[in-house]
Coordinates of C-alpha atoms in Angstrom, one line a residue:
M461 CA -0.5 0.0 -0.2
L462 CA 1.6 2.6 -1.1
Y463 CA 0.5 5.5 1.0
G464 CA -0.3 3.9 3.7
N465 CA 1.7 5.5 5.7
A466 CA 0.8 9.3 5.2
V467 CA -1.4 9.3 7.6
Q468 CA 1.1 8.2 10.4
N469 CA 3.6 10.9 9.0
Y470 CA 1.4 13.7 9.1
Y471 CA 0.6 13.3 12.7
V472 CA 4.6 12.7 13.2
D473 CA 5.5 15.7 11.4
E474 CA 2.6 17.8 13.3
V475 CA 3.6 17.0 16.3
R476 CA 7.6 17.6 15.9
K477 CA 6.3 21.0 15.1
V478 CA 4.7 21.6 17.9
C479 CA 7.4 19.7 20.2
A480 CA 10.3 21.9 18.6
E481 CA 7.7 25.1 19.6
R482 CA 8.4 24.0 23.0
K483 CA 11.7 23.1 23.1
A484 CA 12.4 26.6 21.9
R485 CA 10.2 28.2 24.0
L486 CA 12.2 26.7 27.1
A487 CA 15.6 27.2 26.1
K488 CA 14.0 30.7 26.8
I489 CA 13.7 30.9 30.3
K490 CA 16.2 31.7 32.2
T491 CA 15.5 33.4 35.0
K492 CA 13.2 32.0 38.6
K493 CA 10.8 34.8 37.2
D494 CA 10.0 32.8 33.7
A495 CA 10.1 29.6 35.0
E496 CA 6.8 30.9 37.6
A497 CA 5.5 32.7 34.5
Y498 CA 5.9 28.8 32.9
V499 CA 4.6 27.3 35.4
K500 CA 1.8 29.7 35.4
D501 CA 1.3 29.2 32.3
V502 CA 0.7 25.4 31.9
R503 CA -2.0 25.0 34.4
A504 CA -3.7 27.5 33.9
K505 CA -4.0 25.8 30.0
I506 CA -4.2 22.1 31.9
L507 CA -7.5 23.2 34.0
R508 CA -8.6 24.7 30.5
A509 CA -8.9 21.4 28.7
F510 CA -10.5 19.8 31.7
D511 CA -12.7 21.5 32.2
L512 CA -13.9 20.3 35.6
P513 CA -17.2 20.6 37.4
K514 CA -17.5 23.9 39.2
E515 CA -19.3 22.7 42.4
K516 CA -18.9 19.6 44.9
C517 CA -21.7 17.7 45.4
P518 CA -21.7 16.4 48.9
L519 CA -19.9 13.2 49.5
D520 CA -22.0 10.7 51.6
P521 CA -19.3 8.3 52.4
V522 CA -20.6 4.6 53.7
I523 CA -18.6 2.4 55.5
T524 CA -20.0 -0.9 54.2
G525 CA -17.6 -3.3 56.0
E526 CA -14.4 -3.3 58.5
R527 CA -11.8 -5.7 59.5
K528 CA -8.5 -5.8 61.7
L529 CA -5.5 -5.7 60.0
P530 CA -1.5 -6.9 61.3
G531 CA -0.4 -3.6 62.3
M532 CA -4.1 -1.9 60.8
T533 CA -7.8 -1.4 60.2
L534 CA -9.4 -2.5 56.6
R535 CA -12.5 -0.4 56.1
N536 CA -14.6 -0.5 53.0
V537 CA -15.7 2.4 51.6
V538 CA -19.2 4.3 49.3
Y539 CA -18.7 7.6 48.5
Y540 CA -20.4 9.6 45.5
S541 CA -17.8 11.8 43.6
R542 CA -21.3 13.1 41.7
P543 CA -24.2 12.9 43.1
E544 CA -25.7 9.3 42.8
Y545 CA -22.5 8.2 41.2
P546 CA -20.7 6.1 43.9
V547 CA -16.7 5.1 43.8
T548 CA -15.5 2.4 46.0
A549 CA -12.7 2.1 47.5
M550 CA -10.0 0.6 50.8
L551 CA -9.4 2.4 53.2
F552 CA -6.1 1.2 54.9
I553 CA -5.8 3.2 58.1
P554 CA -2.9 2.4 60.5
D555 CA -3.6 1.7 64.4
K556 CA -2.7 5.0 66.1
A557 CA -2.5 7.5 63.1
K558 CA -3.2 10.8 64.0
N559 CA -1.8 13.8 61.8
A560 CA -0.9 10.8 59.4
T561 CA -0.4 11.3 56.0
G562 CA -2.7 10.7 53.8
V563 CA -1.9 8.5 50.5
L564 CA -4.3 8.5 47.4
F565 CA -3.4 5.8 45.5
L566 CA -4.8 5.5 41.8
C567 CA -5.2 2.2 40.2
G568 CA -4.3 1.0 36.8
H569 CA -6.0 -1.7 34.1
S570 CA -6.8 -4.2 35.9
E571 CA -10.3 -5.9 35.1
I572 CA -10.5 -6.3 39.7
G573 CA -9.0 -2.4 40.0
K574 CA -8.4 -2.1 42.9
A575 CA -8.6 -5.8 44.7
D576 CA -5.3 -6.2 42.6
S577 CA -2.5 -7.7 44.3
V578 CA 0.1 -5.4 43.3
Y579 CA -2.2 -2.6 43.9
Q580 CA -3.1 -3.8 47.3
T581 CA 0.8 -4.7 48.0
C582 CA 1.4 -1.0 47.0
A583 CA -1.2 -0.1 49.8
I584 CA -1.0 -1.7 52.3
N585 CA 3.2 -1.5 52.5
L586 CA 1.8 2.4 52.6
A587 CA -0.1 1.7 55.2
K588 CA 3.0 0.0 57.2
Q589 CA 4.8 2.4 57.1
G590 CA 2.3 4.7 58.6
F591 CA 0.2 6.5 55.8
V592 CA -3.2 6.3 55.9
V593 CA -4.3 4.9 51.6
L594 CA -7.6 5.5 49.7
S595 CA -7.6 3.0 47.2
I596 CA -10.4 3.3 44.4
D597 CA -11.9 1.6 41.8
P598 CA -11.8 3.3 38.1
V599 CA -14.7 3.6 36.4
N600 CA -15.4 0.3 34.2
Q601 CA -13.0 -1.8 37.1
G602 CA -13.2 -3.5 40.3
E603 CA -16.8 -2.5 41.5
R604 CA -17.5 -0.7 39.4
H605 CA -18.4 -2.2 35.3
Q606 CA -21.1 -0.2 33.5
F607 CA -21.9 -3.3 31.0
S608 CA -23.8 -6.2 31.6
A609 CA -21.6 -9.9 31.8
A610 CA -23.4 -10.4 28.2
L611 CA -23.2 -6.7 27.2
T612 CA -19.2 -7.7 27.7
K613 CA -18.1 -10.8 26.5
K614 CA -20.5 -9.6 23.4
Y615 CA -18.2 -6.6 22.4
N616 CA -15.7 -7.6 25.0
L617 CA -15.9 -4.1 26.1
H618 CA -13.2 -5.1 28.8
C619 CA -12.1 -2.2 30.7
C620 CA -9.8 -0.2 27.9
N621 CA -12.1 -1.8 25.8
A622 CA -15.1 -0.4 27.7
H623 CA -13.0 3.2 29.1
N624 CA -13.2 4.0 24.8
M625 CA -16.8 3.1 24.4
Q626 CA -18.2 5.6 26.6
G627 CA -15.6 7.7 26.2
K628 CA -16.6 8.5 23.2
Q629 CA -19.9 8.9 24.4
L630 CA -18.9 11.9 26.4
H631 CA -16.8 12.5 23.4
L632 CA -21.0 13.4 21.5
C633 CA -21.4 15.5 24.6
G634 CA -18.2 17.6 25.0
E635 CA -17.7 15.8 27.8
Y636 CA -13.7 14.2 28.2
F637 CA -13.9 10.7 29.6
G638 CA -10.1 11.4 31.9
A639 CA -12.2 14.7 33.2
W640 CA -14.2 12.1 34.7
R641 CA -11.9 10.2 35.8
A642 CA -9.5 12.3 37.6
W643 CA -12.4 14.4 39.3
D644 CA -13.1 10.8 40.8
A645 CA -9.7 10.3 42.5
I646 CA -9.7 14.4 43.2
R647 CA -13.3 13.8 45.1
G648 CA -11.0 11.0 47.1
I649 CA -8.5 13.6 48.1
D650 CA -11.8 15.4 49.7
Y651 CA -12.6 12.7 51.3
L652 CA -9.1 11.6 52.9
Q653 CA -9.0 15.4 54.1
T654 CA -12.7 14.9 56.2
L655 CA -10.9 11.5 58.5
P656 CA -9.6 12.9 61.5
E657 CA -6.4 10.8 61.3
V658 CA -5.3 12.6 58.8
D659 CA -3.3 15.8 58.3
P660 CA -5.3 17.6 55.3
N661 CA -3.0 19.9 54.3
R662 CA -0.2 16.8 53.8
I663 CA -1.4 14.7 51.3
G664 CA 0.8 12.5 48.0
V665 CA -1.1 10.6 45.1
T666 CA 1.0 7.5 43.6
G667 CA -0.3 4.7 41.2
N668 CA 0.7 2.9 38.3
S669 CA -0.2 3.0 34.4
G670 CA -4.0 4.0 34.4
G671 CA -3.3 5.3 37.4
G672 CA 0.3 7.0 36.7
T673 CA -1.6 8.6 34.7
M674 CA -4.8 10.1 36.4
T675 CA -1.5 10.8 39.2
T676 CA 0.3 13.1 36.5
F677 CA -4.0 14.3 35.7
V678 CA -4.6 15.0 39.5
N679 CA -1.0 16.5 40.0
A680 CA -1.4 19.1 38.3
L681 CA -5.5 20.0 38.7
D682 CA -5.3 19.9 42.4
D683 CA -3.4 22.3 44.3
R684 CA -3.4 20.9 47.6
L685 CA -0.9 17.9 47.3
I686 CA 2.9 17.5 48.7
M687 CA 3.7 14.8 47.2
A688 CA 3.3 12.8 43.7
A689 CA 4.7 9.3 41.8
P690 CA 3.8 8.5 38.5
S691 CA 4.6 5.0 37.3
C692 CA 3.8 4.1 33.9
Y693 CA 2.5 6.9 31.7
I694 CA 4.8 10.0 32.1
T695 CA 6.7 9.5 28.4
T696 CA 7.0 12.2 25.1
W697 CA 3.8 13.2 23.0
Q698 CA 6.9 13.0 20.1
H699 CA 7.5 9.3 21.8
E700 CA 3.9 8.8 21.5
V701 CA 3.5 9.4 17.7
E702 CA 6.4 8.0 16.0
N703 CA 6.1 4.5 18.6
E704 CA 2.4 3.8 16.3
L705 CA 1.7 3.5 21.0
P706 CA -3.0 3.7 20.7
A707 CA -3.7 5.1 24.7
D708 CA -6.7 5.1 26.2
I709 CA -8.8 7.9 25.8
E710 CA -8.5 8.9 29.3
Q711 CA -4.6 9.3 28.3
M712 CA -5.7 11.3 25.6
P713 CA -6.2 14.9 26.7
P714 CA -8.5 17.2 24.4
D715 CA -6.2 20.3 23.0
M716 CA -2.8 19.6 24.5
L717 CA -0.8 19.7 21.5
R718 CA -3.4 22.9 20.6
Y719 CA -1.6 24.6 23.0
G720 CA 1.9 23.1 22.8
L721 CA 2.4 21.2 25.8
D722 CA 3.6 17.8 26.7
M723 CA 3.7 15.1 29.3
A724 CA 6.5 16.5 31.2
D725 CA 4.3 19.8 32.0
F726 CA 1.9 18.2 34.3
V727 CA 4.5 17.8 36.0
I728 CA 5.8 21.6 36.3
A729 CA 2.0 22.2 36.5
R730 CA 2.6 22.7 40.2
A731 CA 6.5 22.9 40.9
P732 CA 8.0 23.2 43.1
R733 CA 6.1 19.8 44.7
P734 CA 8.2 16.6 45.1
T735 CA 7.3 14.2 42.1
L736 CA 9.3 11.2 41.4
I737 CA 9.1 10.4 37.2
M738 CA 9.5 6.7 37.0
G739 CA 9.3 4.5 33.8
Q740 CA 10.5 0.8 33.3
K741 CA 13.5 -0.4 31.5
N742 CA 11.4 -2.7 28.6
D743 CA 7.9 -0.6 28.7
F744 CA 5.8 0.4 26.0
F745 CA 5.6 3.8 27.0
D746 CA 9.6 5.2 26.1
P747 CA 11.7 5.6 29.1
R748 CA 13.6 7.4 26.5
G749 CA 10.8 10.2 26.8
T750 CA 10.0 9.7 30.9
V751 CA 14.0 10.2 31.2
E752 CA 13.3 14.0 29.1
A753 CA 9.8 14.5 30.5
Y754 CA 11.8 14.6 33.6
E755 CA 15.2 16.2 32.3
D756 CA 12.4 19.6 30.9
A757 CA 11.3 19.5 35.0
K758 CA 13.9 19.7 36.8
A759 CA 15.7 22.6 34.2
I760 CA 12.1 24.6 35.9
Y761 CA 12.4 24.0 39.5
S762 CA 15.9 24.1 39.6
L763 CA 15.3 27.7 38.2
L764 CA 12.7 28.0 41.3
G765 CA 15.5 26.6 44.1
A766 CA 13.7 23.5 44.1
E767 CA 15.8 20.7 41.6
D768 CA 16.1 18.1 44.6
N769 CA 12.3 17.8 44.3
V770 CA 12.0 15.7 41.4
K771 CA 13.3 12.7 40.7
V772 CA 13.3 9.6 37.7
F773 CA 13.7 6.2 38.1
V774 CA 13.1 4.3 35.6
G775 CA 13.0 0.1 36.7
P776 CA 14.6 -3.0 34.7
D777 CA 11.7 -4.3 34.4
S778 CA 8.8 -4.3 31.7
H779 CA 5.3 -2.3 32.7
G780 CA 4.1 -2.7 35.9
Y781 CA 4.6 -0.7 39.4
K782 CA 7.2 -3.5 39.9
T783 CA 8.9 -4.1 43.2
A784 CA 12.4 -2.1 42.4
N785 CA 9.2 1.3 40.8
R786 CA 7.7 -0.1 44.8
L787 CA 10.6 0.1 46.9
Q788 CA 11.8 3.9 45.2
M789 CA 8.5 5.3 45.6
Y790 CA 8.1 4.7 49.7
S791 CA 11.5 6.0 50.3
F792 CA 10.0 8.8 48.7
F793 CA 7.5 9.1 50.0
N794 CA 8.7 8.9 53.2
L795 CA 10.9 11.8 53.0
H796 CA 8.9 14.3 51.4
G797 CA 5.8 12.4 53.7
L798 CA 7.0 11.3 56.9
G799 CA 10.8 13.6 57.0
K800 CA 12.4 10.5 56.6
K801 CA 15.0 9.5 55.4
K802 CA 14.4 5.6 55.1
S803 CA 14.2 3.0 52.3
P804 CA 11.7 0.9 53.3
K805 CA 11.1 -3.1 52.1
E806 CA 8.2 -4.8 51.8
D807 CA 6.5 -7.2 54.3
E808 CA 7.9 -10.4 52.5
K809 CA 4.7 -12.3 54.4
L810 CA 1.9 -10.2 53.5
K811 CA -0.2 -11.8 51.0
P812 CA -3.3 -10.0 49.8
L813 CA -6.8 -10.3 50.7
P814 CA -8.8 -12.4 48.8
E815 CA -11.2 -10.2 46.3
E816 CA -14.2 -10.4 48.2
E817 CA -13.1 -8.6 50.9
T818 CA -12.6 -5.9 49.3
W819 CA -15.3 -5.1 48.2
A820 CA -17.4 -2.2 49.8
A821 CA -20.8 -2.4 47.1
P822 CA -23.1 -5.8 48.0
K823 CA -21.4 -9.0 46.0
G824 CA -18.7 -6.5 44.3
V825 CA -21.7 -4.9 42.4
V826 CA -22.6 -1.2 42.2
K827 CA -25.1 -1.5 39.8
N828 CA -26.3 -3.8 43.7
L829 CA -26.1 0.0 45.2
K830 CA -29.4 1.6 46.7
V831 CA -28.0 4.5 44.9
N832 CA -26.4 4.5 41.8
K833 CA -26.9 6.6 38.7
P834 CA -24.3 4.7 36.0
L835 CA -22.6 6.6 33.5
F836 CA -24.6 5.7 30.6
T837 CA -27.8 7.8 32.7
Y838 CA -25.7 10.7 33.3
I839 CA -24.6 10.7 29.3
N840 CA -27.9 10.9 28.1
E841 CA -28.2 13.2 30.9
L842 CA -26.3 15.4 29.0
A843 CA -27.6 14.9 25.6
D844 CA -31.1 16.0 27.1
A845 CA -29.9 19.3 28.2
L846 CA -27.6 19.7 24.8
I847 CA -30.4 18.9 22.8
A848 CA -33.2 20.7 24.6
K849 CA -31.0 24.2 24.7
R850 CA -29.8 24.0 21.0
K851 CA -30.5 26.5 19.0
K852 CA -31.9 26.7 14.6
L853 CA -28.9 27.8 12.6
S854 CA -29.7 28.9 8.8
R855 CA -27.7 26.9 6.1
K856 CA -24.7 30.2 6.0
E857 CA -24.5 30.5 10.6
M858 CA -24.3 26.3 10.1
Q859 CA -21.2 26.4 7.5
K860 CA -19.9 29.2 9.9
T861 CA -20.5 26.8 13.1
L862 CA -19.0 23.8 11.3
T863 CA -16.0 25.3 8.8
E864 CA -15.2 26.5 13.1
I865 CA -15.0 23.2 14.7
L866 CA -14.0 20.8 11.8
Q867 CA -11.6 23.0 11.3
I868 CA -11.1 21.9 7.7
G869 CA -9.0 25.2 6.4
K870 CA -8.8 27.4 3.4
I871 CA -9.8 24.4 0.5
E872 CA -8.5 25.3 -2.6
V873 CA -7.7 23.4 -5.5
P874 CA -5.0 20.3 -4.5
Y875 CA -1.6 19.8 -6.1
Y876 CA -2.1 16.1 -7.3
R877 CA 0.6 12.9 -9.2
V878 CA -1.0 10.8 -11.3
L879 CA -0.3 7.1 -10.5
R880 CA 0.1 4.0 -11.7
L881 CA -2.7 2.8 -13.3
R882 CA -4.4 -0.8 -11.6
Y883 CA -5.7 -3.5 -14.3
G884 CA -8.1 -6.0 -13.2
E885 CA -9.6 -8.0 -16.2
K886 CA -12.7 -10.2 -13.9
R887 CA -13.8 -6.7 -12.1
K888 CA -16.7 -4.3 -13.8
Y889 CA -13.9 -1.6 -14.0
T890 CA -10.7 -2.5 -16.5
A891 CA -8.5 0.9 -15.8
T892 CA -8.5 2.3 -11.4
C893 CA -7.1 5.7 -12.8
R894 CA -4.8 7.0 -9.7
Y895 CA -4.4 10.5 -8.9
A896 CA -3.1 10.9 -5.3
L897 CA -4.1 15.0 -3.5
E898 CA -2.3 16.9 -1.8
T899 CA -5.1 18.3 0.8
E900 CA -2.8 19.1 3.6
P901 CA 0.1 21.0 2.8
G902 CA 2.9 18.8 0.3
E903 CA 1.0 15.5 2.0
V904 CA -0.8 13.3 -0.5
M905 CA -3.8 12.4 2.3
S906 CA -6.9 10.8 -0.1
M907 CA -6.4 9.3 -3.5
L908 CA -9.2 10.3 -6.0
K909 CA -9.8 8.0 -8.9
L910 CA -11.5 7.0 -12.1
H911 CA -12.2 3.1 -12.8
C912 CA -13.2 2.9 -16.3
Q913 CA -12.4 0.8 -19.7
D914 CA -9.7 2.9 -21.0
A915 CA -6.2 4.4 -19.4
L916 CA -5.9 8.3 -18.4
F917 CA -3.5 10.3 -17.4
H918 CA -4.5 13.6 -16.4
I919 CA -8.8 13.6 -15.3
P920 CA -11.7 13.9 -18.2
A921 CA -14.0 16.3 -18.1
A922 CA -17.7 14.7 -17.9
E923 CA -20.8 16.1 -18.4
K924 CA -22.6 13.8 -15.3
A925 CA -20.2 11.7 -12.8
I926 CA -20.4 10.2 -9.7
L927 CA -18.2 10.6 -6.5
Y928 CA -18.3 7.6 -4.3
I929 CA -17.0 7.8 -0.6
P930 CA -16.9 4.6 0.7
H931 CA -17.5 3.0 3.9
L932 CA -13.9 1.4 4.0
D933 CA -12.3 0.8 0.9
A934 CA -13.0 2.6 -2.6
E935 CA -11.4 -0.1 -4.9
S936 CA -12.9 -3.0 -3.7
E937 CA -16.6 -1.6 -3.0
V938 CA -16.8 0.3 -6.3
E939 CA -18.2 -3.0 -8.3
K940 CA -21.4 -2.3 -6.8
V941 CA -22.7 0.9 -8.0
K942 CA -24.6 1.5 -10.4
T943 CA -24.0 4.4 -13.1
K944 CA -25.5 5.7 -16.2
A945 CA -24.2 5.2 -19.9
D946 CA -23.2 9.0 -19.7
E947 CA -21.9 9.4 -16.0
R948 CA -18.5 9.1 -15.6
L949 CA -17.7 7.6 -11.7
F950 CA -14.6 8.4 -9.2
S951 CA -14.0 7.2 -6.0
L952 CA -12.4 9.0 -3.6
D953 CA -10.4 7.9 -0.4
V954 CA -10.4 9.9 2.1
R955 CA -7.7 9.4 4.8
G956 CA -7.6 6.6 6.8
V957 CA -9.5 4.2 4.5
G958 CA -8.8 2.2 1.7
E959 CA -5.4 3.5 0.3
L960 CA -4.5 5.9 3.3
V961 CA -5.1 3.4 5.5
P962 CA -2.7 3.7 8.0
T963 CA 0.0 0.0 7.9
G964 CA 0.9 0.3 11.3
C965 CA -0.3 0.9 15.2
D966 CA -1.7 -2.7 14.8
H967 CA -2.5 -3.2 18.8
W968 CA -5.1 -6.3 18.9
S969 CA -6.3 -6.3 15.4
R970 CA -6.6 -4.6 12.3
K971 CA -10.2 -4.9 11.8
F972 CA -11.9 -1.0 11.3
F973 CA -14.2 -0.7 14.0
Q974 CA -12.0 -2.6 16.5
Q975 CA -12.5 -0.2 20.2
Y976 CA -8.4 0.5 20.1
G977 CA -7.0 -0.3 16.6
Y978 CA -5.5 2.9 14.2
D979 CA -8.8 4.4 13.3
Y980 CA -9.7 4.7 17.2
H981 CA -5.9 6.4 17.8
Y982 CA -5.2 9.4 14.9
N983 CA -8.4 10.3 16.1
S984 CA -7.3 10.8 19.3
L985 CA -4.4 12.6 17.9
G986 CA -7.0 14.3 16.0
Y987 CA -8.8 15.9 19.5
M988 CA -5.4 17.0 20.9
F989 CA -4.7 19.1 18.3
H990 CA -7.5 20.3 18.4
R991 CA -8.6 19.5 14.6
P992 CA -10.7 16.8 14.3
Y993 CA -9.6 13.5 12.6
L994 CA -13.4 13.9 10.7
G995 CA -12.5 17.7 9.4
G996 CA -9.8 16.5 8.1
K997 CA -11.7 13.4 6.2
V998 CA -14.9 16.4 5.0
R999 CA -11.3 18.3 3.9
D1000 CA -10.3 16.2 1.1
I1001 CA -14.2 15.8 0.3
L1002 CA -14.0 19.4 0.1
C1003 CA -10.8 19.6 -2.7
A1004 CA -11.8 16.9 -4.3
L1005 CA -14.9 18.5 -5.4
E1006 CA -12.7 22.1 -5.9
L1007 CA -10.5 20.3 -8.1
L1008 CA -13.7 17.6 -9.9
K1009 CA -15.1 21.6 -11.0
E1010 CA -11.6 22.7 -12.2
R1011 CA -11.0 19.8 -14.3
G1012 CA -14.8 19.9 -16.5
V1013 CA -16.8 17.2 -14.6
K1014 CA -19.7 19.3 -14.0
N1015 CA -23.2 17.7 -12.6
I1016 CA -21.6 16.0 -9.6
T1017 CA -23.7 13.3 -7.5
L1018 CA -21.6 12.8 -3.9
L1019 CA -22.9 8.9 -3.1
A1020 CA -21.5 7.9 0.1
E1021 CA -22.2 3.6 1.9
G1022 CA -21.9 3.4 5.5
Q1023 CA -19.9 5.4 7.8
G1024 CA -18.6 7.7 4.5
T1025 CA -21.5 9.2 4.4
V1026 CA -21.0 11.2 8.0
P1027 CA -17.7 13.3 6.4
A1028 CA -20.1 13.2 2.6
L1029 CA -23.2 15.0 4.1
L1030 CA -20.5 17.7 6.1
A1031 CA -19.0 18.0 3.0
A1032 CA -22.5 18.5 1.3
V1033 CA -23.8 21.1 3.6
L1034 CA -20.2 23.2 3.1
S1035 CA -19.2 22.7 0.0
D1036 CA -20.7 25.9 -2.2
I1037 CA -20.8 23.9 -5.3
P1038 CA -24.4 22.5 -6.0
V1039 CA -24.0 18.5 -6.2
A1040 CA -26.8 16.2 -5.8
V1041 CA -26.5 13.3 -2.9
K1042 CA -27.2 10.2 -2.5
L1043 CA -26.0 8.4 1.6
Q1044 CA -26.6 4.5 1.9
R1045 CA -26.9 2.8 5.0
G1046 CA -25.4 5.9 7.4
P1047 CA -25.9 6.5 10.8
E1048 CA -29.6 7.4 11.4
S1049 CA -28.3 10.6 13.9
W1050 CA -25.4 11.2 16.4
E1051 CA -28.2 11.4 19.4
S1052 CA -29.1 7.3 18.0
M1053 CA -24.8 6.6 18.9
L1054 CA -25.5 6.9 22.6
R1055 CA -29.1 6.1 23.4
K1056 CA -27.6 2.8 23.1
E1057 CA -25.6 1.7 26.1
V1058 CA -23.3 0.0 23.0
T1059 CA -22.2 1.9 19.6
L1060 CA -20.0 0.2 16.8
W1061 CA -19.6 3.7 14.9
P1062 CA -15.9 5.2 15.1
L1063 CA -14.7 7.9 16.9
S1064 CA -14.1 9.3 13.8
C1065 CA -18.1 9.0 12.6
M1066 CA -18.3 11.8 15.8
L1067 CA -17.5 15.3 16.9
P1068 CA -16.9 17.0 20.4
G1069 CA -20.4 18.2 21.5
I1070 CA -22.3 18.1 18.2
L1071 CA -24.5 17.3 20.0
G1072 CA -25.0 21.0 21.6
V1073 CA -25.2 22.2 18.0
T1074 CA -26.9 20.8 15.2
D1075 CA -27.1 16.0 13.9
L1076 CA -27.2 14.7 11.2
P1077 CA -31.3 14.5 10.1
E1078 CA -31.1 18.5 10.4
L1079 CA -28.1 18.6 8.0
R1080 CA -29.5 16.5 5.6
K1081 CA -33.0 19.1 5.1
M1082 CA -30.0 21.5 4.7
V1083 CA -29.3 19.4 1.4
K1084 CA -31.8 20.2 -1.5
N1085 CA -31.2 16.7 -3.5
L1086 CA -30.1 14.8 -1.1
T1087 CA -31.3 10.5 -0.1
F1088 CA -30.7 8.1 2.5
T1089 CA -31.0 4.6 4.2
V1090 CA -29.7 4.5 7.5
A1091 CA -28.2 1.2 9.2
A1092 CA -28.3 0.7 12.3
E1093 CA -24.3 -0.1 12.9
P1094 CA -21.6 0.2 10.8
S1095 CA -21.1 -3.3 8.5
E1096 CA -18.2 -4.7 7.4
P1097 CA -17.2 -5.0 3.8
E1098 CA -18.7 -8.8 3.1
N1099 CA -21.9 -6.4 4.2
L1100 CA -21.8 -3.7 2.8
F1101 CA -24.3 -4.2 -0.1
G1102 CA -26.0 -6.9 1.6

């Protein structure tokens, strides 16, 4: 596939530009005043991106169980981070604790959440050292699974896929799943501060992987912490993009690259707070970037007179909160949390509790609590509120609004390359003429094709033409497209489909609609740049229409299939070139994607907060000559024309 690296290379170039500009900015910071200004700036940008709730509801904590352990007491706790939205937790209180330092422990991606043996090991050993430790379940993990066993099995909704599923539904409502996760943790700090055994002014946070992510974020978002130790998350965005690393939707915070920030800035945002940055030698979160992030933070900390407050440790193991990293964290927290210069060892006799002893909810399921509002209910309430407030816009007003949301930039006739033809004797069309369109400056991001019987090395004029926007791949799908004798048939593989399908970024499978695959990954990057991936697809179509018009193609019918109907419809609304539009087997609406618990329509069909602006049925009404057929879910290629 000649252009299978196009999307990847585009984002590599873009992230390198951002990172180079940031490095140049850091190089100009020479004084304490400069450093303080930078800290203030990045903190404000992070807070703006997360847009946390302005008010806090009552925690309404409930102790549902209590048992004595050697040297401590374990309480099973439920508190409410939002009205009726429960967080399940374990609270470890050392014997004779008084004015103790609290630690919020944030779990990584374990299906059993806080019951995971490694996370129990961390929490119990910290309690043995004198810390009061609160370990909480992330949503869709531990006791907080949101999907039924049947749905989980049918759609493989383990914790990562479940995060991405509900994350994309929140996305339609203009909400960031990572902010919901961070808020659960921030309310955990609130709970620690209410405890008589805890000094409310002495609380730290640590976690690994997904918990390292949340530790990183909460560290930047909350001004009450005295220390932080994120493990196995912090690297650099450049390494993340270059290494083609998909991450959970909460791990890709919006607007970070738009604002010119890197992961190190989450540490810098609270400089000179004592922070230990940890990674692993054999981690997919590139440890080279872990060290680079530390160097960036150290430079700022040094100007603030606190060089020793930030440390880095790269363990000898693979991804995980392994022993070496835990020991480093214990020493760091003893120094900055207890004022003790010591290197505690772990209790080798310690045995993790059975999972059922970690439960705070009946049978370990929050759905069994008397007070429990599922995240799915919140998503629907958010959608209801947005739809109720939505204003009616004229087409001109809609064009202006969508242009801003999609960030498509100025549309011009694109430069194109004439590529080698493809022949197929057994095909309906003997020749496929191929024109690579540079729809980004100097970058081929879409492939225009002419399907005919002759070898043509130019784009011919035509009185009538179809421009086909595929579901997954134009060349295989056009065989079923019906044309009239006087119609030319063109097709367009927009970025991310057909000849522009990324050849890398493999994770668990090559299936397009896999919740954690390449399509999801590049859409997440667009989110971080504040340039939606969907906007790029719309740009590709608009540029192709301009090119066909310039080459003398008239009376164009824009024919789209499946997921291709979404960018095609948006292009039809935005374009001033009159086209007839035929949308086949597309989604009914954006609203329909969140009215049931599971949608297989990809994140790349969605826009942030779009339900507060418009929906697909309204947009279809704005196009005069349009027909539409609906599909409940996207089809795989073999079912496209069934």
